[in-house]
Amino acid sequence: MNTNATNNDQLRGRLFGAISALPTPFRDGEVDLKSLAASVDWQISEGINGLVPCGTTGEAPTLSWHERIMVIRKTVTVANGRVPVIPGTGTNSTESTIAFTAAARDFGADAVLVVTPYYNRPSQAGIVRHFETIAAKVDTPIIVYNVPGRTGVDLTPATIERLADIPNIVGFKDATGDLSRPMAFAQRFGERFVWLSGHDATAFGFNTMGGSGTISVVSNIAPRLCAAMHNACRNGDPHAARVINNRLRPLIAALELEINPVPVKHALHLMGRMAPDVRLPLVEAEAATVSALRDTLSVLAVQARPSPALRPVRPAVRIASNSRHI
């Protein structure tokens, strides 16, 4: 029996639903491990299906080697096997990616998320060689992250065909927003890959057209709602999923007013869950974004109440008091 193949099959069965791309909390310029641990616990208690530290939302390019290791280790430790942990380990250097991937494996990560190399914009042949080399050096499951809007390169169907020959690659995160992909790829590859959306605005469509889940930003704010929407998709109830998605749409739109993770960090700050701090070259949210976030969070908090409020409450208080139910 091929143990690695069996393990990969078992992992595919755990990679589904709402998977949160975790922001990295900062305080006074340092990584705030206490807030990170609290975030991991809250996400799991709210029914989230997996966690991705050190991705785009985690501001991975601004983290030092030591900080990345701390964040991965803390996330794996606090999660304690309750949900899969899939750290982002991709860089635009194959050797650096191998080093981060090996460290994540050694700390107990269930899989790794590896973005296509950015800035240097390799050819399709170079992308294939990149993933072949990583898989040959580190024996751990890989999810390929395709986000051409950030990397400047896109995966062609022919390249995905070639990547299918690498046993360690178990899935893809597609952040293109192209809804023709999940259906076509699911039909072509069947159970070979797990297909995960990386685009909240089209996640509902993606997951009703062959996708298995979403590596999500909005789930950091409304994990319970996101998990419920994905459960409805998996249970073959698109009407229920659509109703939930319609509740999430204003929040998703507010989170897209500025570059990720600036808005999601400020939303979490309004909920009392972490400081809004980001690292340069990112800067904190603008006033219009803050106003939109406050309004959408207030509406979601009211919708989440088990009964109508008996008296008026200031929006900031209402947000904090109901945040665990969003």
mmCIF file of C-alpha atoms in Angstrom:
data_model
loop_
_atom_site.group_PDB
_atom_site.id
_atom_site.type_symbol
_atom_site.label_atom_id
_atom_site.label_comp_id
_atom_site.label_asym_id
_atom_site.label_seq_id
_atom_site.Cartn_x
_atom_site.Cartn_y
_atom_site.Cartn_z
ATOM 1 C CA MET A 1 0.000 0.000 0.000
ATOM 2 C CA ASN A 2 1.200 3.517 -0.822
ATOM 3 C CA THR A 3 1.034 5.238 2.558
ATOM 4 C CA ASN A 4 1.503 8.715 1.108
ATOM 5 C CA ALA A 5 -1.327 8.207 -1.371
ATOM 6 C CA THR A 6 -3.586 6.973 1.426
ATOM 7 C CA ASN A 7 -2.699 9.945 3.630
ATOM 8 C CA ASN A 8 -3.341 12.355 0.759
ATOM 9 C CA ASP A 9 -6.737 10.785 0.134
ATOM 10 C CA GLN A 10 -7.609 11.168 3.812
ATOM 11 C CA LEU A 11 -6.493 14.797 3.765
ATOM 12 C CA ARG A 12 -8.625 15.576 0.711
ATOM 13 C CA GLY A 13 -11.601 14.430 2.763
ATOM 14 C CA ARG A 14 -10.793 17.113 5.364
ATOM 15 C CA LEU A 15 -10.218 19.996 2.946
ATOM 16 C CA PHE A 16 -13.651 21.481 2.425
ATOM 17 C CA GLY A 17 -15.977 24.274 3.466
ATOM 18 C CA ALA A 18 -15.021 27.619 4.952
ATOM 19 C CA ILE A 19 -11.264 27.845 5.579
ATOM 20 C CA SER A 20 -10.070 31.116 7.111
ATOM 21 C CA ALA A 21 -7.023 32.920 5.743
ATOM 22 C CA LEU A 22 -5.821 34.293 9.069
ATOM 23 C CA PRO A 23 -4.506 37.849 9.490
ATOM 24 C CA THR A 24 -1.290 38.105 11.491
ATOM 25 C CA PRO A 25 -1.985 40.324 14.519
ATOM 26 C CA PHE A 26 0.622 42.973 15.318
ATOM 27 C CA ARG A 27 1.019 45.125 18.401
ATOM 28 C CA ASP A 28 3.743 47.755 18.777
ATOM 29 C CA GLY A 29 5.454 46.348 15.706
ATOM 30 C CA GLU A 30 5.666 42.768 16.993
ATOM 31 C CA VAL A 31 3.611 39.676 16.194
ATOM 32 C CA ASP A 32 0.842 39.385 18.790
ATOM 33 C CA LEU A 33 0.759 35.647 19.515
ATOM 34 C CA LYS A 34 -1.870 36.030 22.238
ATOM 35 C CA SER A 35 -4.374 37.570 19.804
ATOM 36 C CA LEU A 36 -3.465 34.946 17.208
ATOM 37 C CA ALA A 37 -4.194 32.117 19.643
ATOM 38 C CA ALA A 38 -7.515 33.688 20.632
ATOM 39 C CA SER A 39 -8.429 34.069 16.958
ATOM 40 C CA VAL A 40 -7.650 30.416 16.217
ATOM 41 C CA ASP A 41 -9.762 29.224 19.154
ATOM 42 C CA TRP A 42 -12.685 31.482 18.237
ATOM 43 C CA GLN A 43 -12.628 30.440 14.593
ATOM 44 C CA ILE A 44 -12.735 26.760 15.480
ATOM 45 C CA SER A 45 -15.452 27.234 18.105
ATOM 46 C CA GLU A 46 -17.569 29.013 15.472
ATOM 47 C CA GLY A 47 -17.404 26.008 13.138
ATOM 48 C CA ILE A 48 -14.715 26.983 10.661
ATOM 49 C CA ASN A 49 -13.335 24.060 8.642
ATOM 50 C CA GLY A 50 -9.652 24.972 8.377
ATOM 51 C CA LEU A 51 -7.016 27.658 8.912
ATOM 52 C CA VAL A 52 -4.389 29.241 6.662
ATOM 53 C CA PRO A 53 -1.729 31.276 8.501
ATOM 54 C CA CYS A 54 0.994 33.192 6.663
ATOM 55 C CA GLY A 55 -0.897 33.698 3.436
ATOM 56 C CA THR A 56 -1.717 36.944 1.646
ATOM 57 C CA THR A 57 -4.093 37.927 4.463
ATOM 58 C CA GLY A 58 -1.327 37.127 6.951
ATOM 59 C CA GLU A 59 1.047 39.665 5.330
ATOM 60 C CA ALA A 60 3.564 36.885 4.812
ATOM 61 C CA PRO A 61 5.993 38.952 2.687
ATOM 62 C CA THR A 62 6.564 41.291 5.656
ATOM 63 C CA LEU A 63 7.242 38.490 8.159
ATOM 64 C CA SER A 64 10.785 37.486 9.030
ATOM 65 C CA TRP A 65 11.803 33.828 8.989
ATOM 66 C CA HIS A 66 11.488 33.695 12.778
ATOM 67 C CA GLU A 67 8.059 35.355 12.742
ATOM 68 C CA ARG A 68 6.691 32.981 10.123
ATOM 69 C CA ILE A 69 7.883 30.026 12.156
ATOM 70 C CA MET A 70 6.287 31.450 15.326
ATOM 71 C CA VAL A 71 2.954 32.002 13.606
ATOM 72 C CA ILE A 72 2.883 28.535 12.027
ATOM 73 C CA ARG A 73 3.901 26.831 15.263
ATOM 74 C CA LYS A 74 1.340 28.734 17.348
ATOM 75 C CA THR A 75 -1.492 28.048 14.899
ATOM 76 C CA VAL A 76 -0.728 24.326 14.738
ATOM 77 C CA THR A 77 -0.385 24.097 18.521
ATOM 78 C CA VAL A 78 -3.630 25.893 19.318
ATOM 79 C CA ALA A 79 -5.606 24.112 16.605
ATOM 80 C CA ASN A 80 -4.344 20.818 18.044
ATOM 81 C CA GLY A 81 -5.712 18.714 15.198
ATOM 82 C CA ARG A 82 -9.270 20.043 15.464
ATOM 83 C CA VAL A 83 -9.165 21.415 11.901
ATOM 84 C CA PRO A 84 -6.525 21.245 9.165
ATOM 85 C CA VAL A 85 -3.813 23.917 9.287
ATOM 86 C CA ILE A 86 -2.418 24.877 5.875
ATOM 87 C CA PRO A 87 0.325 27.517 6.192
ATOM 88 C CA GLY A 88 1.304 29.663 3.275
ATOM 89 C CA THR A 89 4.900 28.745 2.482
ATOM 90 C CA GLY A 90 5.245 30.039 -1.069
ATOM 91 C CA THR A 91 7.701 32.742 -2.102
ATOM 92 C CA ASN A 92 9.218 33.793 -5.419
ATOM 93 C CA SER A 93 12.311 31.740 -4.605
ATOM 94 C CA THR A 94 12.145 27.972 -4.983
ATOM 95 C CA GLU A 95 14.817 27.393 -2.344
ATOM 96 C CA SER A 96 13.130 29.670 0.208
ATOM 97 C CA THR A 97 9.806 27.975 -0.469
ATOM 98 C CA ILE A 98 11.394 24.591 0.165
ATOM 99 C CA ALA A 99 12.785 25.817 3.497
ATOM 100 C CA PHE A 100 9.439 27.249 4.679
ATOM 101 C CA THR A 101 7.595 24.133 3.484
ATOM 102 C CA ALA A 102 9.959 21.802 5.344
ATOM 103 C CA ALA A 103 9.578 23.864 8.526
ATOM 104 C CA ALA A 104 5.781 23.803 8.273
ATOM 105 C CA ARG A 105 5.841 20.035 7.818
ATOM 106 C CA ASP A 106 8.135 19.598 10.810
ATOM 107 C CA PHE A 107 5.819 21.679 13.022
ATOM 108 C CA GLY A 108 2.846 19.476 12.164
ATOM 109 C CA ALA A 109 1.026 21.372 9.422
ATOM 110 C CA ASP A 110 -1.480 19.206 7.560
ATOM 111 C CA ALA A 111 -0.586 20.678 4.153
ATOM 112 C CA VAL A 112 0.964 23.827 2.707
ATOM 113 C CA LEU A 113 -0.368 26.542 0.425
ATOM 114 C CA VAL A 114 2.190 27.455 -2.240
ATOM 115 C CA VAL A 115 1.555 30.486 -4.425
ATOM 116 C CA THR A 116 2.883 30.617 -7.958
ATOM 117 C CA PRO A 117 6.126 32.657 -7.923
ATOM 118 C CA TYR A 118 5.400 36.381 -8.008
ATOM 119 C CA TYR A 119 7.282 39.357 -9.447
ATOM 120 C CA ASN A 120 9.796 37.290 -11.433
ATOM 121 C CA ARG A 121 6.864 35.947 -13.530
ATOM 122 C CA PRO A 122 8.204 32.540 -14.633
ATOM 123 C CA SER A 123 7.048 30.758 -17.755
ATOM 124 C CA GLN A 124 4.593 27.874 -17.485
ATOM 125 C CA ALA A 125 7.562 25.493 -17.732
ATOM 126 C CA GLY A 126 9.246 27.359 -14.883
ATOM 127 C CA ILE A 127 6.099 27.072 -12.725
ATOM 128 C CA VAL A 128 6.004 23.324 -13.290
ATOM 129 C CA ARG A 129 9.705 22.969 -12.420
ATOM 130 C CA HIS A 130 9.125 25.083 -9.287
ATOM 131 C CA PHE A 131 6.454 22.715 -7.975
ATOM 132 C CA GLU A 132 8.268 19.582 -9.097
ATOM 133 C CA THR A 133 11.357 20.664 -7.154
ATOM 134 C CA ILE A 134 9.424 21.520 -3.986
ATOM 135 C CA ALA A 135 7.549 18.210 -4.086
ATOM 136 C CA ALA A 136 10.779 16.271 -4.623
ATOM 137 C CA LYS A 137 12.491 17.961 -1.666
ATOM 138 C CA VAL A 138 9.646 17.989 0.888
ATOM 139 C CA ASP A 139 7.192 15.134 1.262
ATOM 140 C CA THR A 140 4.059 17.001 2.306
ATOM 141 C CA PRO A 141 0.682 17.722 0.655
ATOM 142 C CA ILE A 142 0.629 20.904 -1.440
ATOM 143 C CA ILE A 143 -2.238 23.177 -2.442
ATOM 144 C CA VAL A 144 -1.290 25.334 -5.416
ATOM 145 C CA TYR A 145 -2.416 28.953 -5.100
ATOM 146 C CA ASN A 146 -3.265 30.695 -8.358
ATOM 147 C CA VAL A 147 -3.777 34.451 -7.912
ATOM 148 C CA PRO A 148 -2.689 36.182 -11.125
ATOM 149 C CA GLY A 149 -3.872 39.578 -9.882
ATOM 150 C CA ARG A 150 -1.044 39.530 -7.334
ATOM 151 C CA THR A 151 1.588 37.363 -9.033
ATOM 152 C CA GLY A 152 1.384 38.416 -12.684
ATOM 153 C CA VAL A 153 1.180 34.788 -13.857
ATOM 154 C CA ASP A 154 -1.787 32.495 -14.454
ATOM 155 C CA LEU A 155 -1.956 28.719 -14.610
ATOM 156 C CA THR A 156 -3.056 27.401 -17.987
ATOM 157 C CA PRO A 157 -5.101 24.188 -18.288
ATOM 158 C CA ALA A 158 -2.053 22.533 -19.880
ATOM 159 C CA THR A 159 0.053 23.435 -16.836
ATOM 160 C CA ILE A 160 -2.566 22.018 -14.477
ATOM 161 C CA GLU A 161 -2.465 18.804 -16.520
ATOM 162 C CA ARG A 162 1.288 18.635 -15.906
ATOM 163 C CA LEU A 163 0.921 19.432 -12.206
ATOM 164 C CA ALA A 164 -1.533 16.525 -11.934
ATOM 165 C CA ASP A 165 1.466 14.222 -12.381
ATOM 166 C CA ILE A 166 2.929 15.415 -9.053
ATOM 167 C CA PRO A 167 1.403 13.165 -6.353
ATOM 168 C CA ASN A 168 2.009 15.639 -3.506
ATOM 169 C CA ILE A 169 -0.257 18.242 -5.095
ATOM 170 C CA VAL A 170 -3.693 17.599 -3.617
ATOM 171 C CA GLY A 171 -5.591 20.740 -4.544
ATOM 172 C CA PHE A 172 -5.802 24.240 -5.964
ATOM 173 C CA LYS A 173 -6.867 27.582 -4.565
ATOM 174 C CA ASP A 174 -8.260 29.622 -7.444
ATOM 175 C CA ALA A 175 -8.507 33.368 -6.852
ATOM 176 C CA THR A 176 -9.240 34.342 -10.440
ATOM 177 C CA GLY A 177 -12.988 34.780 -9.932
ATOM 178 C CA ASP A 178 -13.523 32.797 -13.169
ATOM 179 C CA LEU A 179 -16.536 30.582 -12.502
ATOM 180 C CA SER A 180 -15.973 28.479 -15.608
ATOM 181 C CA ARG A 181 -12.950 26.870 -13.967
ATOM 182 C CA PRO A 182 -14.356 24.831 -11.061
ATOM 183 C CA MET A 183 -16.910 22.996 -13.208
ATOM 184 C CA ALA A 184 -14.482 22.304 -16.053
ATOM 185 C CA PHE A 185 -11.679 21.175 -13.753
ATOM 186 C CA ALA A 186 -13.954 19.103 -11.514
ATOM 187 C CA GLN A 187 -15.245 17.289 -14.589
ATOM 188 C CA ARG A 188 -11.745 16.787 -15.982
ATOM 189 C CA PHE A 189 -9.952 15.664 -12.815
ATOM 190 C CA GLY A 190 -12.746 14.182 -10.719
ATOM 191 C CA GLU A 191 -11.517 13.354 -7.225
ATOM 192 C CA ARG A 192 -7.852 13.975 -8.093
ATOM 193 C CA PHE A 193 -7.851 17.523 -6.704
ATOM 194 C CA VAL A 194 -9.685 19.586 -4.133
ATOM 195 C CA TRP A 195 -10.839 22.877 -5.726
ATOM 196 C CA LEU A 196 -10.983 25.819 -3.331
ATOM 197 C CA SER A 197 -12.101 29.342 -4.164
ATOM 198 C CA GLY A 198 -9.886 32.218 -3.118
ATOM 199 C CA HIS A 199 -12.404 34.916 -4.014
ATOM 200 C CA ASP A 200 -15.205 35.618 -1.524
ATOM 201 C CA ALA A 201 -17.337 37.592 -3.978
ATOM 202 C CA THR A 202 -17.748 34.549 -6.248
ATOM 203 C CA ALA A 203 -17.399 31.781 -3.649
ATOM 204 C CA PHE A 204 -21.114 30.941 -3.675
ATOM 205 C CA GLY A 205 -21.085 30.374 -7.429
ATOM 206 C CA PHE A 206 -17.757 28.547 -7.289
ATOM 207 C CA ASN A 207 -19.030 26.083 -4.698
ATOM 208 C CA THR A 208 -22.282 25.375 -6.494
ATOM 209 C CA MET A 209 -20.370 24.630 -9.707
ATOM 210 C CA GLY A 210 -17.939 21.975 -8.540
ATOM 211 C CA GLY A 211 -15.826 23.644 -5.844
ATOM 212 C CA SER A 212 -15.151 22.073 -2.462
ATOM 213 C CA GLY A 213 -14.764 25.193 -0.327
ATOM 214 C CA THR A 214 -13.161 28.592 0.048
ATOM 215 C CA ILE A 215 -9.973 29.925 1.586
ATOM 216 C CA SER A 216 -11.743 33.008 2.791
ATOM 217 C CA VAL A 217 -11.150 36.497 4.149
ATOM 218 C CA VAL A 218 -14.746 37.256 5.180
ATOM 219 C CA SER A 219 -14.849 34.105 7.318
ATOM 220 C CA ASN A 220 -12.491 35.860 9.734
ATOM 221 C CA ILE A 221 -15.390 38.198 10.523
ATOM 222 C CA ALA A 222 -18.395 35.893 10.119
ATOM 223 C CA PRO A 223 -17.109 32.328 10.506
ATOM 224 C CA ARG A 224 -20.451 30.885 11.557
ATOM 225 C CA LEU A 225 -22.286 32.323 8.557
ATOM 226 C CA CYS A 226 -19.555 31.263 6.141
ATOM 227 C CA ALA A 227 -19.502 27.726 7.519
ATOM 228 C CA ALA A 228 -23.305 27.557 7.226
ATOM 229 C CA MET A 229 -23.219 28.726 3.607
ATOM 230 C CA HIS A 230 -20.661 26.099 2.665
ATOM 231 C CA ASN A 231 -22.556 23.398 4.559
ATOM 232 C CA ALA A 232 -25.661 24.282 2.566
ATOM 233 C CA CYS A 233 -23.695 23.964 -0.681
ATOM 234 C CA ARG A 234 -22.351 20.578 0.371
ATOM 235 C CA ASN A 235 -25.831 19.429 1.391
ATOM 236 C CA GLY A 236 -27.274 20.318 -2.000
ATOM 237 C CA ASP A 237 -29.333 23.266 -0.764
ATOM 238 C CA PRO A 238 -28.350 26.197 -3.019
ATOM 239 C CA HIS A 239 -31.370 28.254 -1.929
ATOM 240 C CA ALA A 240 -30.242 28.266 1.720
ATOM 241 C CA ALA A 241 -26.677 28.987 0.611
ATOM 242 C CA ARG A 242 -27.867 31.903 -1.538
ATOM 243 C CA VAL A 243 -29.802 33.435 1.356
ATOM 244 C CA ILE A 244 -26.702 33.358 3.555
ATOM 245 C CA ASN A 245 -24.497 34.639 0.753
ATOM 246 C CA ASN A 246 -26.832 37.599 0.276
ATOM 247 C CA ARG A 247 -26.349 38.482 3.949
ATOM 248 C CA LEU A 248 -22.582 38.342 3.510
ATOM 249 C CA ARG A 249 -22.378 40.365 0.290
ATOM 250 C CA PRO A 250 -22.347 43.866 1.865
ATOM 251 C CA LEU A 251 -19.550 42.798 4.219
ATOM 252 C CA ILE A 252 -17.584 41.236 1.373
ATOM 253 C CA ALA A 253 -17.946 44.480 -0.578
ATOM 254 C CA ALA A 254 -16.730 46.519 2.395
ATOM 255 C CA LEU A 255 -13.713 44.233 2.789
ATOM 256 C CA GLU A 256 -12.802 44.912 -0.849
ATOM 257 C CA LEU A 257 -12.747 48.699 -0.514
ATOM 258 C CA GLU A 258 -9.000 48.566 0.115
ATOM 259 C CA ILE A 259 -6.276 46.012 -0.394
ATOM 260 C CA ASN A 260 -6.483 42.912 1.790
ATOM 261 C CA PRO A 261 -5.805 42.647 4.758
ATOM 262 C CA VAL A 262 -6.277 46.325 5.649
ATOM 263 C CA PRO A 263 -10.110 46.210 5.918
ATOM 264 C CA VAL A 264 -10.369 42.799 7.580
ATOM 265 C CA LYS A 265 -7.906 43.830 10.278
ATOM 266 C CA HIS A 266 -9.882 46.971 11.000
ATOM 267 C CA ALA A 267 -13.121 44.979 11.114
ATOM 268 C CA LEU A 268 -11.559 42.628 13.654
ATOM 269 C CA HIS A 269 -10.419 45.685 15.600
ATOM 270 C CA LEU A 270 -14.027 46.959 15.683
ATOM 271 C CA MET A 271 -15.017 43.556 17.041
ATOM 272 C CA GLY A 272 -12.379 43.797 19.763
ATOM 273 C CA ARG A 273 -10.326 40.900 18.437
ATOM 274 C CA MET A 274 -7.018 42.439 17.399
ATOM 275 C CA ALA A 275 -5.278 45.744 16.779
ATOM 276 C CA PRO A 276 -5.772 47.224 13.289
ATOM 277 C CA ASP A 277 -1.991 47.445 12.791
ATOM 278 C CA VAL A 278 -0.553 46.537 9.393
ATOM 279 C CA ARG A 279 3.038 46.714 8.230
ATOM 280 C CA LEU A 280 4.424 49.113 5.677
ATOM 281 C CA PRO A 281 4.018 49.494 2.808
ATOM 282 C CA LEU A 282 0.399 48.911 3.897
ATOM 283 C CA VAL A 283 -1.268 51.592 6.002
ATOM 284 C CA GLU A 284 -4.394 51.528 8.154
ATOM 285 C CA ALA A 285 -7.883 51.846 6.691
ATOM 286 C CA GLU A 286 -9.248 55.145 5.415
ATOM 287 C CA ALA A 287 -12.229 56.834 7.071
ATOM 288 C CA ALA A 288 -14.703 55.813 4.356
ATOM 289 C CA THR A 289 -13.682 52.171 4.708
ATOM 290 C CA VAL A 290 -14.016 52.301 8.478
ATOM 291 C CA SER A 291 -17.503 53.785 8.148
ATOM 292 C CA ALA A 292 -18.599 51.080 5.694
ATOM 293 C CA LEU A 293 -17.206 48.345 7.910
ATOM 294 C CA ARG A 294 -18.946 49.738 10.970
ATOM 295 C CA ASP A 295 -22.272 49.893 9.141
ATOM 296 C CA THR A 296 -22.101 46.360 7.734
ATOM 297 C CA LEU A 297 -20.954 44.864 11.037
ATOM 298 C CA SER A 298 -23.813 46.595 12.832
ATOM 299 C CA VAL A 299 -26.353 45.122 10.418
ATOM 300 C CA LEU A 300 -24.903 41.618 10.755
ATOM 301 C CA ALA A 301 -24.835 41.913 14.538
ATOM 302 C CA VAL A 302 -28.509 42.903 14.627
ATOM 303 C CA GLN A 303 -29.430 40.041 12.290
ATOM 304 C CA ALA A 304 -27.567 37.628 14.553
ATOM 305 C CA ARG A 305 -29.474 38.596 17.704
ATOM 306 C CA PRO A 306 -31.881 35.887 18.911
ATOM 307 C CA SER A 307 -34.545 38.544 19.515
ATOM 308 C CA PRO A 308 -34.980 42.276 18.758
ATOM 309 C CA ALA A 309 -33.072 44.663 20.989
ATOM 310 C CA LEU A 310 -35.186 46.060 23.795
ATOM 311 C CA ARG A 311 -33.424 49.391 23.748
ATOM 312 C CA PRO A 312 -31.122 51.315 21.431
ATOM 313 C CA VAL A 313 -27.437 50.521 21.646
ATOM 314 C CA ARG A 314 -24.469 52.360 20.175
ATOM 315 C CA PRO A 315 -23.142 50.552 17.034
ATOM 316 C CA ALA A 316 -19.652 49.958 18.470
ATOM 317 C CA VAL A 317 -21.127 48.236 21.521
ATOM 318 C CA ARG A 318 -23.560 46.257 19.433
ATOM 319 C CA ILE A 319 -20.750 45.010 17.218
ATOM 320 C CA ALA A 320 -18.613 43.800 20.096
ATOM 321 C CA SER A 321 -21.432 42.231 22.081
ATOM 322 C CA ASN A 322 -22.648 40.098 19.179
ATOM 323 C CA SER A 323 -19.432 39.365 17.310
ATOM 324 C CA ARG A 324 -19.282 35.729 18.303
ATOM 325 C CA HIS A 325 -22.643 35.107 16.642
ATOM 326 C CA ILE A 326 -21.817 36.533 13.223
#
